[in-house]
Amino acid sequence: MGKVHPQALVSPDPCYLSSKQESFTVWMKSLVLSRKGCTVFDSDGRVVYRVDNYDSRSSNEVHLMDFQGKVLYTILRKKFKLLGFWEGYRCGGSEIDRTRPGFQVRKTLRFLGGDSPCKITVGSDKNQPCQYRIESWTSKSAYKIVDNRGALIAEVKRKQSASGVVLGEDVMTLMVEPFIDHSLIMGLVVVYSLISSKM
């Protein structure tokens, strides 16, 4: 029986930064049957990230993993009055440092004049956090992540085949700009999928 991707599965040293723009395919399906989640492929067709939500009734705790199942981020939903927010904790080794989230995503209320469905704070330095926001278009499947100056960080849109056929709403292309941690961006994509009830 032939293999789908006959390349070696183990990369010597995973690096989540690149000096060039990176393209990923995000398939909003888990590799585990009957589970919610997503699978992310790099431009060579290799699985690089995955999310498997084993508790299909709840998405209060989700884990972003690499292709080997090593947890990179644990994403927790916090409840605060009317609105919830999500915090992503970078996992180093087997322990999660829950005192310093790597990022925080808050849903904004559009009727209060917000032009973005989500406000993102990245970094644990409270004196100089990095601020991002998500700019969505008419569809929940197409959006941009931009910094506080409006510079593009990443873009998500429905995937098109080489012949121009637009694939289903559960298959997207993620473009990440150079020198941006794409594991962090993937964590933000996971949270936006949770907010949009796609996972």
CSV table of C-alpha atoms in Angstrom, one decimal:
chain,number,residue,atom,x,y,z
A,1,MET,CA,0.0,0.0,0.0
A,2,GLY,CA,1.4,3.4,-1.0
A,3,LYS,CA,1.9,6.2,1.6
A,4,VAL,CA,0.2,9.6,1.2
A,5,HIS,CA,3.4,11.4,2.2
A,6,PRO,CA,6.5,9.1,2.0
A,7,GLN,CA,8.8,11.8,3.4
A,8,ALA,CA,10.5,11.2,6.8
A,9,LEU,CA,8.1,12.1,9.6
A,10,VAL,CA,10.7,13.4,12.0
A,11,SER,CA,12.3,16.8,11.4
A,12,PRO,CA,15.6,17.4,13.3
A,13,ASP,CA,14.6,20.6,15.0
A,14,PRO,CA,11.2,22.2,14.7
A,15,CYS,CA,11.4,25.9,14.0
A,16,TYR,CA,8.3,28.1,14.2
A,17,LEU,CA,9.9,31.1,12.6
A,18,SER,CA,10.9,31.6,9.0
A,19,SER,CA,12.6,34.4,7.0
A,20,LYS,CA,10.0,34.0,4.2
A,21,GLN,CA,6.2,34.0,4.0
A,22,GLU,CA,4.8,30.5,5.0
A,23,SER,CA,1.7,28.9,3.6
A,24,PHE,CA,-0.4,26.3,5.5
A,25,THR,CA,-3.6,24.4,4.7
A,26,VAL,CA,-6.0,24.3,7.7
A,27,TRP,CA,-8.5,21.5,7.5
A,28,MET,CA,-11.2,21.9,10.2
A,29,LYS,CA,-11.4,18.2,10.9
A,30,SER,CA,-9.7,16.1,13.5
A,31,LEU,CA,-7.6,13.1,12.5
A,32,VAL,CA,-9.4,11.3,15.3
A,33,LEU,CA,-12.7,10.0,14.0
A,34,SER,CA,-15.9,11.6,15.5
A,35,ARG,CA,-13.9,14.4,17.3
A,36,LYS,CA,-13.9,18.1,16.8
A,37,GLY,CA,-10.5,19.7,15.9
A,38,CYS,CA,-8.3,20.7,13.0
A,39,THR,CA,-5.3,19.4,11.1
A,40,VAL,CA,-2.7,21.8,9.6
A,41,PHE,CA,-0.4,20.9,6.7
A,42,ASP,CA,2.6,22.8,5.5
A,43,SER,CA,3.2,23.6,1.8
A,44,ASP,CA,4.8,20.2,1.3
A,45,GLY,CA,1.7,18.4,2.5
A,46,ARG,CA,3.1,17.3,5.9
A,47,VAL,CA,1.1,17.5,9.1
A,48,VAL,CA,2.6,20.2,11.2
A,49,TYR,CA,-0.1,21.0,13.8
A,50,ARG,CA,-3.2,19.4,15.1
A,51,VAL,CA,-6.0,20.0,17.5
A,52,ASP,CA,-8.1,17.1,18.8
A,53,ASN,CA,-11.0,18.0,21.2
A,54,TYR,CA,-11.8,14.8,23.0
A,55,ASP,CA,-14.6,16.4,25.0
A,56,SER,CA,-17.0,17.1,22.2
A,57,ARG,CA,-19.5,18.8,24.5
A,58,SER,CA,-17.1,21.5,25.7
A,59,SER,CA,-14.3,23.6,24.2
A,60,ASN,CA,-13.1,25.2,27.5
A,61,GLU,CA,-9.7,23.6,27.2
A,62,VAL,CA,-8.1,22.8,23.9
A,63,HIS,CA,-4.5,21.7,23.1
A,64,LEU,CA,-2.6,22.8,20.0
A,65,MET,CA,0.0,20.1,19.2
A,66,ASP,CA,2.7,19.5,16.8
A,67,PHE,CA,2.6,16.5,14.4
A,68,GLN,CA,4.0,14.2,17.1
A,69,GLY,CA,1.4,15.1,19.6
A,70,LYS,CA,3.6,17.4,21.7
A,71,VAL,CA,1.4,20.1,23.2
A,72,LEU,CA,2.6,23.6,22.2
A,73,TYR,CA,-0.2,25.7,23.6
A,74,THR,CA,-3.0,24.9,26.1
A,75,ILE,CA,-5.9,27.2,25.3
A,76,LEU,CA,-8.3,27.9,28.2
A,77,ARG,CA,-11.7,29.7,28.0
A,78,LYS,CA,-12.3,32.0,30.9
A,79,LYS,CA,-15.7,33.4,31.7
A,80,PHE,CA,-16.0,37.0,32.6
A,81,LYS,CA,-19.5,38.6,33.0
A,82,LEU,CA,-21.1,38.7,29.6
A,83,LEU,CA,-18.1,38.0,27.5
A,84,GLY,CA,-15.6,35.2,27.6
A,85,PHE,CA,-12.0,35.4,26.8
A,86,TRP,CA,-9.3,32.9,25.9
A,87,GLU,CA,-5.8,32.5,27.2
A,88,GLY,CA,-3.0,30.5,25.5
A,89,TYR,CA,-0.3,29.1,27.6
A,90,ARG,CA,2.9,28.0,25.9
A,91,CYS,CA,3.9,24.5,27.1
A,92,GLY,CA,7.5,23.9,27.8
A,93,GLY,CA,8.2,20.3,28.8
A,94,SER,CA,5.4,18.6,30.7
A,95,GLU,CA,4.3,21.5,32.8
A,96,ILE,CA,2.1,24.5,31.9
A,97,ASP,CA,3.0,27.8,33.5
A,98,ARG,CA,-0.6,29.1,34.1
A,99,THR,CA,0.7,32.4,35.7
A,100,ARG,CA,1.8,34.0,32.4
A,101,PRO,CA,-0.3,33.4,29.3
A,102,GLY,CA,1.5,33.7,26.0
A,103,PHE,CA,-1.5,35.4,24.5
A,104,GLN,CA,-5.0,36.5,25.4
A,105,VAL,CA,-8.0,36.9,23.0
A,106,ARG,CA,-11.0,39.0,24.0
A,107,LYS,CA,-14.2,39.1,22.0
A,108,THR,CA,-15.3,42.7,21.4
A,109,LEU,CA,-18.8,43.9,21.0
A,110,ARG,CA,-19.5,45.5,17.7
A,111,PHE,CA,-22.4,47.6,18.9
A,112,LEU,CA,-19.9,49.5,21.2
A,113,GLY,CA,-18.1,50.7,18.1
A,114,GLY,CA,-15.5,48.0,17.8
A,115,ASP,CA,-14.3,47.4,14.3
A,116,SER,CA,-12.8,44.1,15.1
A,117,PRO,CA,-14.4,40.9,16.4
A,118,CYS,CA,-11.4,40.2,18.6
A,119,LYS,CA,-8.6,42.0,20.5
A,120,ILE,CA,-5.4,40.1,21.0
A,121,THR,CA,-2.7,40.7,23.5
A,122,VAL,CA,0.5,38.8,22.9
A,123,GLY,CA,3.3,38.4,25.4
A,124,SER,CA,3.6,38.3,29.1
A,125,ASP,CA,5.4,41.6,29.6
A,126,LYS,CA,2.6,43.8,31.0
A,127,ASN,CA,4.7,46.9,30.3
A,128,GLN,CA,5.0,46.3,26.6
A,129,PRO,CA,2.5,43.8,25.3
A,130,CYS,CA,2.1,43.4,21.6
A,131,GLN,CA,-1.4,44.2,20.4
A,132,TYR,CA,-3.0,42.4,17.4
A,133,ARG,CA,-6.6,42.4,16.1
A,134,ILE,CA,-8.6,40.3,13.8
A,135,GLU,CA,-10.3,42.0,10.9
A,136,SER,CA,-13.0,39.8,9.4
A,137,TRP,CA,-14.8,40.1,6.1
A,138,THR,CA,-18.3,39.0,5.3
A,139,SER,CA,-17.5,35.4,6.0
A,140,LYS,CA,-16.1,33.8,9.2
A,141,SER,CA,-13.8,31.8,6.9
A,142,ALA,CA,-11.8,34.8,5.7
A,143,TYR,CA,-10.0,37.2,8.0
A,144,LYS,CA,-6.7,38.9,8.7
A,145,ILE,CA,-4.6,39.3,11.8
A,146,VAL,CA,-2.9,42.7,11.9
A,147,ASP,CA,-0.8,44.5,14.4
A,148,ASN,CA,-1.7,47.8,16.1
A,149,ARG,CA,-0.4,49.8,13.1
A,150,GLY,CA,-2.5,47.8,10.7
A,151,ALA,CA,0.4,45.8,9.2
A,152,LEU,CA,-0.5,42.3,8.1
A,153,ILE,CA,0.7,39.5,10.3
A,154,ALA,CA,-1.4,36.6,8.9
A,155,GLU,CA,-4.3,36.0,6.6
A,156,VAL,CA,-6.9,33.2,6.5
A,157,LYS,CA,-9.1,32.5,3.5
A,158,ARG,CA,-10.9,29.6,1.8
A,159,LYS,CA,-8.5,27.4,-0.1
A,160,GLN,CA,-8.4,27.4,-3.9
A,161,SER,CA,-7.1,24.5,-6.0
A,162,ALA,CA,-4.4,25.1,-8.6
A,163,SER,CA,-7.2,25.3,-11.2
A,164,GLY,CA,-9.1,28.0,-9.2
A,165,VAL,CA,-11.8,25.8,-7.7
A,166,VAL,CA,-12.8,27.1,-4.2
A,167,LEU,CA,-12.8,24.2,-1.7
A,168,GLY,CA,-15.3,23.8,1.1
A,169,GLU,CA,-15.7,26.1,4.1
A,170,ASP,CA,-13.7,23.6,6.2
A,171,VAL,CA,-10.5,23.9,4.1
A,172,MET,CA,-8.6,27.2,4.4
A,173,THR,CA,-5.2,28.7,3.5
A,174,LEU,CA,-3.2,30.3,6.2
A,175,MET,CA,-0.5,32.7,5.1
A,176,VAL,CA,2.0,33.8,7.8
A,177,GLU,CA,4.3,36.8,7.2
A,178,PRO,CA,8.1,36.4,7.7
A,179,PHE,CA,9.6,36.4,11.2
A,180,ILE,CA,6.3,35.7,12.9
A,181,ASP,CA,5.9,32.6,15.1
A,182,HIS,CA,3.5,30.5,13.2
A,183,SER,CA,2.7,28.3,16.2
A,184,LEU,CA,1.4,31.4,17.9
A,185,ILE,CA,-0.6,32.4,14.9
A,186,MET,CA,-2.0,28.9,14.7
A,187,GLY,CA,-3.1,29.3,18.4
A,188,LEU,CA,-4.9,32.5,17.4
A,189,VAL,CA,-6.6,30.7,14.5
A,190,VAL,CA,-7.8,28.0,16.9
A,191,VAL,CA,-9.3,30.6,19.3
A,192,TYR,CA,-11.1,32.4,16.4
A,193,SER,CA,-12.4,29.0,15.3
A,194,LEU,CA,-13.7,28.4,18.8
A,195,ILE,CA,-15.3,31.9,18.9
A,196,SER,CA,-16.9,31.2,15.4
A,197,SER,CA,-18.2,27.8,16.6
A,198,LYS,CA,-16.2,26.0,13.9
A,199,MET,CA,-14.5,23.6,16.3
